[in-house]
Short mmCIF file of C-alpha atoms and ligand atoms in Angstrom, two decimals:
data_model
loop_
_atom_site.label_atom_id
_atom_site.label_comp_id
_atom_site.label_asym_id
_atom_site.label_seq_id
_atom_site.Cartn_x
_atom_site.Cartn_y
_atom_site.Cartn_z
CA MET A 1 31.16 -91.59 -41.26
CA SER A 2 28.30 -89.21 -40.79
CA LYS A 3 28.59 -85.53 -39.99
CA THR A 4 27.36 -84.44 -36.56
CA THR A 5 26.46 -81.07 -35.08
CA VAL A 6 28.14 -79.41 -32.13
CA ALA A 7 24.86 -79.67 -30.18
CA GLU A 8 24.78 -83.43 -30.71
CA LEU A 9 28.42 -83.90 -29.79
CA LEU A 10 28.15 -81.89 -26.57
CA GLN A 11 25.40 -84.23 -25.40
CA SER A 12 26.76 -87.45 -26.81
CA ASP A 13 28.35 -90.37 -25.08
CA LYS A 14 30.46 -91.39 -28.08
CA ILE A 15 33.61 -91.18 -26.00
CA SER A 16 36.69 -92.56 -27.83
CA GLN A 17 34.86 -92.66 -31.14
CA GLU A 18 35.85 -90.85 -34.32
CA VAL A 19 33.63 -87.85 -35.07
CA HIS A 20 33.27 -85.34 -37.91
CA VAL A 21 32.02 -81.81 -37.55
CA LYS A 22 31.99 -78.66 -39.65
CA GLY A 23 31.67 -75.12 -38.38
CA TRP A 24 33.31 -71.74 -37.94
CA VAL A 25 36.23 -70.90 -35.71
CA ARG A 26 35.21 -68.54 -32.94
CA THR A 27 38.66 -68.32 -31.35
CA PHE A 28 42.00 -70.09 -31.67
CA ARG A 29 44.12 -70.00 -28.55
CA ALA A 30 47.80 -70.89 -28.00
CA ASN A 31 48.02 -72.55 -31.44
CA ARG A 32 46.09 -75.41 -29.84
CA PHE A 33 42.52 -74.75 -28.78
CA ILE A 34 39.80 -74.07 -31.36
CA ALA A 35 36.40 -72.94 -30.06
CA LEU A 36 34.18 -74.24 -32.84
CA ASN A 37 30.57 -73.19 -33.43
CA ASP A 38 28.13 -74.36 -36.10
CA GLY A 39 24.94 -72.55 -35.06
CA SER A 40 23.27 -75.64 -33.61
CA THR A 41 23.75 -74.28 -30.07
CA ILE A 42 25.11 -71.23 -28.29
CA ASN A 43 27.88 -73.46 -26.93
CA ASN A 44 31.17 -74.09 -28.71
CA ILE A 45 32.99 -77.37 -28.79
CA GLN A 46 36.67 -77.27 -27.95
CA CYS A 47 38.87 -78.92 -30.58
CA VAL A 48 42.44 -79.56 -29.52
CA VAL A 49 44.99 -79.41 -32.32
CA ASP A 50 48.21 -81.40 -32.15
CA PHE A 51 50.29 -78.36 -33.13
CA GLU A 52 53.62 -80.11 -33.11
CA ASN A 53 52.46 -82.36 -35.92
CA THR A 54 50.53 -79.74 -37.87
CA ASP A 55 52.05 -77.64 -40.66
CA GLU A 56 52.79 -74.06 -39.75
CA PRO A 57 50.94 -72.66 -42.83
CA LEU A 58 47.83 -74.62 -41.91
CA LEU A 59 47.93 -73.39 -38.29
CA LYS A 60 48.07 -69.81 -39.61
CA ARG A 61 44.83 -70.34 -41.51
CA ILE A 62 42.89 -71.29 -38.37
CA THR A 63 41.54 -67.82 -37.69
CA THR A 64 38.37 -66.35 -36.21
CA GLY A 65 35.58 -66.69 -38.78
CA ALA A 66 37.21 -69.42 -40.92
CA ALA A 67 35.05 -72.37 -41.96
CA VAL A 68 36.64 -75.71 -41.10
CA ALA A 69 35.97 -79.44 -41.28
CA ILE A 70 37.30 -81.38 -38.34
CA THR A 71 37.87 -85.08 -37.82
CA GLY A 72 38.98 -86.34 -34.46
CA THR A 73 38.32 -88.42 -31.39
CA LEU A 74 35.72 -87.38 -28.85
CA ILE A 75 37.32 -87.43 -25.41
CA GLU A 76 36.39 -86.37 -21.91
CA SER A 77 37.59 -82.85 -21.44
CA GLN A 78 40.56 -82.09 -19.21
CA GLY A 79 39.63 -78.42 -18.99
CA LYS A 80 36.91 -76.71 -17.05
CA GLY A 81 33.54 -75.68 -18.48
CA GLN A 82 32.96 -78.53 -20.89
CA LYS A 83 32.29 -82.23 -20.58
CA VAL A 84 33.78 -83.35 -23.86
CA GLU A 85 36.23 -82.09 -26.47
CA ILE A 86 37.66 -83.28 -29.76
CA LYS A 87 41.23 -84.42 -30.13
CA VAL A 88 41.82 -83.35 -33.72
CA THR A 89 43.36 -85.86 -36.13
CA HIS A 90 42.61 -83.97 -39.33
CA ILE A 91 41.60 -80.43 -40.09
CA GLU A 92 40.59 -79.00 -43.44
CA ILE A 93 40.11 -75.27 -44.05
CA LEU A 94 36.90 -74.93 -46.07
CA GLY A 95 36.90 -71.15 -46.23
CA ASP A 96 39.59 -68.75 -45.04
CA SER A 97 38.80 -65.60 -43.11
CA ASN A 98 41.44 -62.89 -43.19
CA PRO A 99 41.87 -61.87 -39.54
CA ASP A 100 42.89 -58.32 -40.52
CA GLU A 101 39.64 -57.78 -42.38
CA PHE A 102 36.99 -59.85 -40.57
CA PRO A 103 34.88 -57.34 -38.59
CA MET A 104 33.52 -59.81 -36.00
CA GLN A 105 36.53 -60.01 -33.71
CA PRO A 106 36.25 -62.02 -30.50
CA LYS A 107 35.58 -58.96 -28.35
CA LYS A 108 32.57 -56.87 -27.37
CA HIS A 109 31.15 -54.85 -30.26
CA SER A 110 28.57 -52.07 -29.91
CA PHE A 111 25.08 -52.83 -31.22
CA GLU A 112 25.42 -49.85 -33.59
CA PHE A 113 28.50 -51.41 -35.13
CA LEU A 114 26.74 -54.76 -35.41
CA ARG A 115 23.74 -53.16 -37.16
CA GLU A 116 26.09 -51.71 -39.76
CA ASN A 117 27.30 -55.27 -40.29
CA ALA A 118 23.91 -56.95 -40.20
CA HIS A 119 25.11 -59.61 -42.67
CA LEU A 120 27.83 -60.75 -40.25
CA ARG A 121 26.38 -59.94 -36.83
CA ILE A 122 24.59 -63.31 -36.72
CA ARG A 123 28.06 -64.79 -36.09
CA THR A 124 28.12 -63.29 -32.60
CA ASN A 125 26.85 -65.11 -29.51
CA THR A 126 24.21 -62.52 -28.71
CA MET A 127 22.68 -62.27 -32.17
CA SER A 128 22.68 -66.01 -32.76
CA ALA A 129 20.98 -66.58 -29.39
CA VAL A 130 18.36 -63.92 -30.23
CA MET A 131 17.65 -65.40 -33.66
CA ARG A 132 17.35 -68.95 -32.34
CA VAL A 133 14.84 -67.70 -29.76
CA ARG A 134 13.02 -65.80 -32.53
CA ALA A 135 12.76 -69.01 -34.59
CA ALA A 136 11.53 -70.98 -31.56
CA LEU A 137 8.90 -68.31 -30.82
CA SER A 138 7.70 -68.38 -34.41
CA PHE A 139 7.25 -72.14 -34.21
CA ALA A 140 5.50 -71.79 -30.83
CA VAL A 141 3.03 -69.34 -32.37
CA HIS A 142 2.00 -71.75 -35.14
CA ASN A 143 1.98 -74.61 -32.65
CA TYR A 144 -0.33 -72.77 -30.24
CA PHE A 145 -2.92 -71.87 -32.85
CA THR A 146 -2.82 -75.25 -34.57
CA LYS A 147 -3.32 -77.03 -31.23
CA ASN A 148 -6.28 -74.77 -30.49
CA GLY A 149 -8.16 -75.33 -33.74
CA PHE A 150 -7.18 -72.16 -35.63
CA TYR A 151 -6.49 -72.05 -39.37
CA ASN A 152 -3.49 -70.13 -40.63
CA PHE A 153 -4.76 -67.51 -43.07
CA HIS A 154 -2.39 -65.78 -45.54
CA ALA A 155 -3.51 -62.17 -45.79
CA PRO A 156 -2.60 -60.28 -48.95
CA ILE A 157 0.49 -58.06 -48.78
CA ILE A 158 -0.73 -55.65 -51.46
CA THR A 159 -4.06 -54.06 -50.57
CA GLY A 160 -6.32 -51.25 -51.66
CA SER A 161 -7.50 -50.35 -48.17
CA ASP A 162 -6.05 -48.66 -45.11
CA ALA A 163 -7.07 -51.04 -42.31
CA GLU A 164 -6.03 -48.75 -39.48
CA GLY A 165 -7.20 -45.54 -41.15
CA ALA A 166 -3.96 -43.90 -40.08
CA GLY A 167 -2.67 -43.17 -43.58
CA GLU A 168 0.82 -44.49 -42.82
CA MET A 169 1.19 -46.61 -45.93
CA PHE A 170 3.86 -47.35 -48.48
CA LYS A 171 2.51 -47.02 -52.00
CA VAL A 172 2.81 -49.86 -54.49
CA THR A 173 3.07 -48.75 -58.11
CA ASN A 174 4.84 -49.53 -61.35
CA LEU A 175 4.16 -46.12 -62.86
CA ASP A 176 7.21 -44.31 -64.22
CA LEU A 177 7.81 -41.79 -61.45
CA ASN A 178 9.42 -39.41 -63.92
CA LYS A 179 6.33 -39.42 -66.14
CA ILE A 180 3.34 -39.81 -63.85
CA PRO A 181 0.10 -39.92 -65.87
CA LYS A 182 -2.44 -37.30 -64.83
CA THR A 183 -6.19 -37.06 -65.27
CA GLU A 184 -7.86 -33.94 -66.68
CA ASP A 185 -8.21 -32.43 -63.23
CA GLY A 186 -4.49 -32.84 -62.57
CA THR A 187 -4.60 -35.76 -60.12
CA ILE A 188 -2.64 -39.00 -60.63
CA ASP A 189 -4.37 -41.31 -63.08
CA TYR A 190 -4.22 -44.59 -61.18
CA LYS A 191 -6.31 -46.25 -63.89
CA GLN A 192 -3.02 -46.51 -65.79
CA ASP A 193 -1.24 -48.09 -62.84
CA PHE A 194 -0.62 -51.85 -62.60
CA PHE A 195 -3.78 -52.63 -60.64
CA GLY A 196 -5.87 -49.87 -62.20
CA LYS A 197 -6.26 -48.33 -58.75
CA GLU A 198 -4.27 -46.94 -55.86
CA THR A 199 -2.61 -49.72 -53.84
CA ASN A 200 -0.26 -49.99 -50.87
CA LEU A 201 1.57 -52.47 -48.66
CA THR A 202 -0.70 -53.78 -45.93
CA VAL A 203 -0.59 -52.28 -42.42
CA SER A 204 -2.63 -55.20 -41.03
CA GLY A 205 -4.31 -58.34 -42.33
CA GLN A 206 -7.26 -57.88 -39.99
CA LEU A 207 -10.01 -56.78 -42.37
CA GLU A 208 -9.39 -59.72 -44.69
CA ALA A 209 -9.01 -62.09 -41.72
CA GLU A 210 -12.46 -61.01 -40.49
CA THR A 211 -14.04 -62.26 -43.73
CA TYR A 212 -12.41 -65.66 -43.18
CA ALA A 213 -13.38 -65.88 -39.50
CA MET A 214 -16.98 -65.57 -40.71
CA ALA A 215 -16.66 -69.01 -42.31
CA LEU A 216 -13.73 -70.84 -40.75
CA GLY A 217 -14.51 -69.66 -37.22
CA LYS A 218 -10.98 -69.33 -35.86
CA VAL A 219 -8.20 -68.00 -38.08
CA TYR A 220 -4.87 -66.25 -37.61
CA THR A 221 -2.42 -64.40 -39.82
CA PHE A 222 1.32 -64.27 -39.22
CA GLY A 223 2.97 -62.16 -41.86
CA PRO A 224 4.89 -59.00 -42.64
CA THR A 225 3.16 -55.65 -42.23
CA PHE A 226 4.41 -52.22 -43.20
CA ARG A 227 4.07 -48.79 -41.66
CA ALA A 228 5.48 -45.56 -43.03
CA GLU A 229 5.31 -43.84 -39.67
CA ASN A 230 8.32 -41.69 -38.99
CA SER A 231 8.96 -43.18 -35.55
CA ASN A 232 12.65 -43.43 -34.87
CA THR A 233 12.22 -45.32 -31.61
CA THR A 234 13.57 -48.53 -30.11
CA ARG A 235 10.10 -50.11 -30.51
CA HIS A 236 9.10 -49.22 -34.08
CA LEU A 237 10.00 -50.76 -37.41
CA ALA A 238 8.79 -49.85 -40.90
CA GLU A 239 8.54 -53.58 -41.70
CA PHE A 240 7.51 -55.90 -38.91
CA TRP A 241 5.73 -59.22 -38.49
CA MET A 242 2.30 -59.29 -36.96
CA ILE A 243 0.27 -62.15 -35.53
CA GLU A 244 -3.46 -61.55 -35.86
CA PRO A 245 -6.01 -64.06 -34.62
CA GLU A 246 -9.67 -63.40 -35.46
CA VAL A 247 -12.45 -65.44 -33.86
CA ALA A 248 -16.16 -65.65 -34.63
CA PHE A 249 -18.50 -65.51 -31.61
CA ASN A 250 -15.75 -64.21 -29.28
CA ASP A 251 -16.55 -61.08 -27.29
CA LEU A 252 -14.00 -58.76 -25.69
CA ASN A 253 -13.60 -60.92 -22.58
CA ASP A 254 -12.91 -63.99 -24.70
CA ASN A 255 -10.44 -61.90 -26.66
CA MET A 256 -8.57 -60.88 -23.49
CA ASP A 257 -8.50 -64.51 -22.34
CA LEU A 258 -7.06 -65.55 -25.71
CA ALA A 259 -4.36 -62.87 -25.73
CA GLU A 260 -3.26 -63.67 -22.19
CA ASN A 261 -3.25 -67.42 -22.65
CA PHE A 262 -1.50 -67.17 -26.01
CA ILE A 263 1.35 -64.98 -24.73
CA GLN A 264 1.83 -67.13 -21.64
CA GLU A 265 1.88 -70.37 -23.61
CA VAL A 266 4.40 -69.28 -26.25
CA LEU A 267 6.71 -67.86 -23.58
CA ARG A 268 6.42 -71.09 -21.60
CA GLU A 269 7.38 -73.07 -24.67
CA VAL A 270 10.45 -70.93 -25.24
CA LEU A 271 11.44 -71.16 -21.57
CA GLU A 272 11.29 -74.92 -21.97
CA ASN A 273 13.03 -75.23 -25.35
CA CYS A 274 15.63 -72.44 -25.37
CA LYS A 275 17.30 -72.96 -22.00
CA ASP A 276 20.92 -72.42 -23.14
CA ASP A 277 20.16 -69.34 -25.22
CA LEU A 278 18.02 -67.79 -22.50
CA ALA A 279 20.66 -68.49 -19.86
CA PHE A 280 23.18 -66.67 -22.06
CA LEU A 281 20.81 -63.73 -22.70
CA ASP A 282 19.94 -63.58 -19.00
CA GLU A 283 23.60 -63.21 -18.13
CA ARG A 284 24.12 -60.62 -20.89
CA LEU A 285 21.27 -58.50 -19.54
CA THR A 286 22.44 -58.80 -15.95
CA LYS A 287 25.90 -57.59 -17.00
CA GLU A 288 24.40 -54.69 -18.93
CA GLU A 289 22.14 -53.74 -16.03
CA SER A 290 25.09 -53.71 -13.64
CA THR A 291 26.60 -50.82 -15.60
CA LYS A 292 23.51 -48.66 -14.95
CA PRO A 293 22.90 -46.47 -11.90
CA MET A 294 21.07 -48.40 -9.15
CA ALA A 295 17.80 -46.51 -9.58
CA GLN A 296 17.54 -47.45 -13.26
CA ARG A 297 18.28 -51.13 -12.85
CA SER A 298 15.57 -53.66 -13.52
CA GLU A 299 14.46 -55.47 -10.38
CA MET A 300 14.21 -58.80 -12.18
CA SER A 301 16.57 -60.84 -14.30
CA LEU A 302 15.38 -61.92 -17.75
CA LEU A 303 14.40 -65.42 -16.65
CA LYS A 304 12.56 -64.06 -13.62
CA LYS A 305 10.66 -61.62 -15.83
CA LEU A 306 9.62 -64.37 -18.24
CA LYS A 307 8.50 -66.63 -15.42
CA PHE A 308 6.64 -63.76 -13.79
CA VAL A 309 4.59 -63.24 -16.95
CA THR A 310 3.84 -66.92 -17.42
CA GLU A 311 2.86 -67.42 -13.79
CA ASN A 312 0.76 -64.34 -13.02
CA ASN A 313 -2.57 -63.13 -14.34
CA PHE A 314 -2.57 -59.94 -16.37
CA LYS A 315 -4.37 -57.10 -14.59
CA ARG A 316 -7.49 -55.92 -16.47
CA VAL A 317 -8.24 -52.23 -16.09
CA SER A 318 -10.65 -49.93 -17.94
CA TYR A 319 -9.27 -46.87 -19.70
CA THR A 320 -11.38 -44.67 -17.40
CA GLU A 321 -9.82 -46.21 -14.30
CA ALA A 322 -6.34 -45.87 -15.83
CA ILE A 323 -6.89 -42.17 -16.48
CA GLN A 324 -7.84 -41.65 -12.84
CA ILE A 325 -4.67 -43.39 -11.71
CA LEU A 326 -2.52 -41.43 -14.13
CA ARG A 327 -4.10 -38.07 -13.34
CA ASN A 328 -3.30 -38.50 -9.68
CA CYS A 329 0.11 -40.12 -9.94
CA LYS A 330 3.34 -38.40 -8.85
CA PRO A 331 5.05 -38.04 -12.26
CA ASN A 332 1.89 -36.40 -13.62
CA LYS A 333 1.51 -33.99 -10.71
CA LYS A 334 5.22 -33.15 -10.70
CA LYS A 335 5.11 -32.71 -14.49
CA LYS A 336 7.69 -35.45 -15.01
CA PHE A 337 5.71 -36.92 -17.93
CA GLN A 338 6.40 -35.39 -21.30
CA PHE A 339 2.65 -35.48 -21.98
CA ILE A 340 0.62 -34.45 -18.94
CA ILE A 341 -2.70 -36.26 -18.49
CA ASN A 342 -5.43 -33.73 -17.77
CA GLU A 343 -8.62 -35.07 -19.16
CA TRP A 344 -10.53 -38.20 -19.97
CA GLY A 345 -10.07 -38.77 -23.70
CA ALA A 346 -6.31 -38.24 -23.81
CA ASP A 347 -4.35 -40.75 -25.90
CA LEU A 348 -1.89 -42.70 -23.78
CA GLN A 349 1.81 -42.46 -24.62
CA SER A 350 4.31 -45.17 -23.89
CA GLU A 351 5.52 -43.28 -20.77
CA HIS A 352 2.00 -43.63 -19.31
CA GLU A 353 1.67 -47.26 -20.32
CA ARG A 354 5.00 -48.08 -18.77
CA PHE A 355 4.14 -46.23 -15.57
CA LEU A 356 0.98 -48.33 -15.16
CA VAL A 357 2.83 -51.59 -15.78
CA GLU A 358 6.20 -50.99 -14.14
CA LYS A 359 5.38 -48.68 -11.26
CA HIS A 360 1.69 -48.95 -10.43
CA PHE A 361 0.46 -52.49 -11.07
CA LYS A 362 3.90 -54.12 -11.43
CA CYS A 363 2.52 -56.73 -13.84
CA PRO A 364 1.28 -56.92 -17.44
CA VAL A 365 -1.92 -54.90 -17.85
CA ILE A 366 -4.83 -55.16 -20.27
CA LEU A 367 -6.51 -51.78 -20.75
CA PHE A 368 -9.98 -51.89 -22.28
CA ASP A 369 -12.93 -49.68 -23.28
CA TYR A 370 -11.03 -46.77 -24.81
CA PRO A 371 -12.60 -43.50 -26.02
CA VAL A 372 -14.09 -43.91 -29.47
CA ASN A 373 -12.12 -40.94 -30.85
CA ILE A 374 -8.66 -42.41 -30.33
CA LYS A 375 -9.34 -45.86 -31.78
CA ALA A 376 -9.93 -47.33 -35.25
CA PHE A 377 -13.30 -47.30 -37.02
CA TYR A 378 -14.00 -51.04 -36.80
CA MET A 379 -14.20 -51.30 -33.00
CA ARG A 380 -17.58 -52.00 -31.39
CA LEU A 381 -19.30 -49.00 -29.87
CA ASN A 382 -20.36 -49.46 -26.23
CA GLU A 383 -23.82 -48.57 -24.94
CA ASP A 384 -22.41 -45.32 -23.45
CA GLY A 385 -21.77 -44.06 -26.99
CA LYS A 386 -18.39 -42.72 -25.82
CA THR A 387 -16.19 -45.78 -25.61
CA VAL A 388 -15.36 -48.76 -27.82
CA ARG A 389 -14.60 -52.38 -26.99
CA ALA A 390 -10.86 -51.95 -27.53
CA MET A 391 -8.07 -53.64 -25.61
CA ASP A 392 -4.33 -53.05 -25.45
CA VAL A 393 -1.97 -55.41 -23.66
CA LEU A 394 0.84 -53.48 -21.98
CA PHE A 395 4.20 -55.00 -21.03
CA PRO A 396 7.14 -53.86 -18.91
CA GLN A 397 9.88 -52.06 -20.91
CA ILE A 398 7.81 -52.37 -24.08
CA GLY A 399 4.50 -50.66 -23.46
CA GLU A 400 1.89 -51.82 -25.99
CA ILE A 401 2.55 -55.34 -27.21
CA VAL A 402 -1.01 -56.17 -28.37
CA GLY A 403 -3.78 -54.04 -29.83
CA GLY A 404 -7.19 -55.56 -30.45
CA SER A 405 -10.95 -55.26 -30.08
CA GLN A 406 -14.39 -56.71 -30.38
CA ARG A 407 -15.46 -55.68 -33.88
CA GLU A 408 -18.50 -53.58 -34.76
CA GLU A 409 -20.80 -56.25 -36.18
CA ARG A 410 -23.88 -54.04 -36.63
CA TYR A 411 -24.21 -52.93 -40.25
CA ASP A 412 -25.88 -49.57 -39.58
CA VAL A 413 -23.57 -48.57 -36.74
CA LEU A 414 -20.48 -49.48 -38.77
CA LYS A 415 -21.75 -47.52 -41.77
CA GLU A 416 -22.38 -44.48 -39.59
CA LYS A 417 -18.89 -44.65 -38.10
CA MET A 418 -17.28 -44.93 -41.51
CA LYS A 419 -19.25 -41.94 -42.70
CA ALA A 420 -18.22 -39.89 -39.68
CA LEU A 421 -14.55 -40.71 -40.36
CA ASP A 422 -14.83 -40.09 -44.09
CA ILE A 423 -13.95 -43.68 -44.97
CA ASP A 424 -15.02 -44.52 -48.50
CA GLU A 425 -17.82 -47.07 -48.41
CA LYS A 426 -17.11 -48.04 -51.99
CA GLU A 427 -13.56 -49.12 -51.09
CA LEU A 428 -14.76 -51.29 -48.21
CA TRP A 429 -17.98 -52.66 -49.77
CA TRP A 430 -16.72 -56.19 -49.24
CA TYR A 431 -16.04 -55.52 -45.54
CA LEU A 432 -19.55 -54.14 -45.09
CA ASP A 433 -20.92 -57.25 -46.84
CA THR A 434 -19.76 -59.39 -43.90
CA ARG A 435 -22.21 -57.38 -41.74
CA LYS A 436 -25.00 -57.94 -44.26
CA PHE A 437 -24.76 -61.70 -44.56
CA GLY A 438 -24.79 -63.68 -41.33
CA THR A 439 -23.08 -61.08 -39.18
CA ALA A 440 -22.00 -62.18 -35.70
CA VAL A 441 -20.10 -60.97 -32.67
CA HIS A 442 -16.39 -61.45 -33.33
CA SER A 443 -13.06 -60.28 -31.96
CA GLY A 444 -9.35 -60.37 -32.63
CA PHE A 445 -6.05 -58.70 -31.94
CA GLY A 446 -2.64 -57.97 -33.39
CA LEU A 447 0.60 -58.79 -31.62
CA GLY A 448 3.81 -57.27 -32.93
CA PHE A 449 6.10 -60.27 -33.20
CA GLU A 450 9.32 -58.26 -32.76
CA ARG A 451 7.99 -56.71 -29.55
CA LEU A 452 7.43 -60.22 -28.23
CA VAL A 453 10.97 -61.25 -29.27
CA LEU A 454 12.28 -58.08 -27.61
CA PHE A 455 10.61 -59.08 -24.37
CA ALA A 456 11.65 -62.73 -24.56
CA THR A 457 15.31 -61.94 -25.22
CA GLY A 458 15.75 -58.89 -22.96
CA MET A 459 17.21 -56.88 -25.83
CA ASN A 460 16.77 -53.10 -25.83
CA ASN A 461 16.31 -52.18 -29.45
CA ILE A 462 13.75 -53.70 -31.83
CA ARG A 463 16.34 -53.39 -34.63
CA ASP A 464 18.35 -56.11 -32.93
CA VAL A 465 15.62 -58.76 -32.94
CA ILE A 466 14.83 -58.81 -36.70
CA PRO A 467 17.50 -59.99 -39.16
CA PHE A 468 17.55 -56.96 -41.48
CA PRO A 469 15.69 -54.04 -39.89
CA ARG A 470 13.88 -51.42 -41.96
CA SER A 471 13.46 -48.00 -40.37
CA PRO A 472 13.45 -44.39 -41.57
CA GLN A 473 16.52 -43.76 -43.79
CA ASN A 474 17.61 -47.35 -43.43
CA ALA A 475 17.00 -50.24 -45.81
CA ALA A 476 20.53 -51.52 -46.33
CA PHE A 477 21.11 -55.20 -47.10
O1 LIG B 1 -2.37 -51.66 -32.47
P1 LIG B 1 -2.16 -51.99 -33.91
O2 LIG B 1 -1.99 -50.85 -34.85
O3 LIG B 1 -3.42 -52.88 -34.31
C1 LIG B 1 -3.75 -53.34 -35.55
O4 LIG B 1 -3.08 -53.20 -36.55
C2 LIG B 1 -5.00 -54.16 -35.57
N1 LIG B 1 -5.50 -54.20 -36.94
C3 LIG B 1 -4.66 -55.54 -35.04
C4 LIG B 1 -5.89 -56.43 -34.97
O5 LIG B 1 -6.77 -56.17 -34.19
N2 LIG B 1 -5.91 -57.49 -35.76
O6 LIG B 1 -0.91 -52.95 -34.05
C5 LIG B 1 -0.86 -54.19 -33.38
C6 LIG B 1 0.49 -54.42 -32.75
C7 LIG B 1 0.90 -53.37 -31.73
O7 LIG B 1 0.32 -53.63 -30.48
C8 LIG B 1 2.40 -53.54 -31.72
O8 LIG B 1 2.78 -54.66 -30.93
C9 LIG B 1 2.70 -53.88 -33.17
O9 LIG B 1 1.51 -54.36 -33.74
N3 LIG B 1 3.16 -52.71 -33.93
C10 LIG B 1 4.44 -52.49 -34.28
N4 LIG B 1 5.55 -53.21 -34.07
C11 LIG B 1 6.71 -52.74 -34.57
N5 LIG B 1 6.81 -51.60 -35.29
C12 LIG B 1 5.73 -50.83 -35.53
N6 LIG B 1 5.83 -49.73 -36.27
C13 LIG B 1 4.46 -51.28 -35.01
N7 LIG B 1 3.20 -50.80 -35.07
C14 LIG B 1 2.44 -51.68 -34.41
MG1 LIG B 2 -2.36 -50.07 -31.20
#
């Protein structure tokens, strides 16, 4: 007598056979109908209890959230909405759940409430659908790169360098914070710290990945990254997972091709493999949209949006062209933007990115060739001396989903740029070495995994697509 999952049973043809299944009670109706879920699928299996022949005390223990083991006969369902159900012959309560205390009642909870109960929110339909899609996307990422000849590279989590030069790092130390050792000139004596130097949690595995691309050709990282930026938005986390491919001999055009193909392929795979969860999330989003005023409603359902991205080319536009569009657009002229675009050189905010994607081009956009002053030091300088070979992929609702570039491979130019930005050559001697020994054109990008999950699931807040979100003033669980 082997144990089966709900997913297997719902698809099985073992009619009239005895089956065994374990799971959690979602609801118990009329002392008869258990909706049982075990995580294997969004769908529940209906288990019909013979209440006349079941002890009253046992019936009382069948409550929402309780863990149960069920033995019964699989029969064709009499009711609507399901093909099969289980006629229960034996039920064992594995773990009780006090209905007066269990927070996940079978009703609609706010996402705020669910975040406060992040350890239990996975027991809801929405969160379990999101996390199954997240797992499928993660697998699709590894699958895509493996199929295309990339090696997975594990970048270090603790680093001594600031890859993005933005200074938004969490420090790593084992110094006693109540007795910080000081040098003679009064600064912190990091020589006495664990690593004998200042260290932090990585903001990106790119610089290390570049060294590996210079030997393995095609590599990618997929790991946690950390940013101490005080951005309390629906798109920022302090701890998030980033996917960073890095490819030797790829120029910026190759890099754009890779980003576009990669995103389309992983979304296609999820469309294919997560049909039930996506159908549920599609319906959830449609319901949510229907509560908004007409003008704010999305024109496409979730499934339509996903298919649109997988079936249409991303529009490639230079930064200079984008600035012209933005300068002349209605919201800019009518001062509807929070940040008005006046001049070439302005950094784009998410309101501008979303305008380009949602209102102007109405499709994902890849912006490239940004001003040198608003991008990181490692990006390749163009012949004009004003722009760098940067690219950002912009998505509806999300804004920037990918940031990448062709890297500056010329030793002298890179050294000059580092000097101009006051980046310590001694800290990055190993990075400069890659430009001294067999340097070559190479490119890569970083995709924020949670932003991709956000898009794929149609959720609104990035804190609802990672199991235990970390954000300013919040590291519970
Ligand atoms: O544009 P970013 O800062 O680029 C880099 O870190 C490069 N070193 C990547 C590379 O070329 N290998 O970040 C890349 C992506 C962003 O486009 C965004 O999707 C995501 O990482 N991201 C965040 N996601 C969630 N929370 C945050 N605080 C994020 N910051 C960046
Ligand atoms: Mg960026």
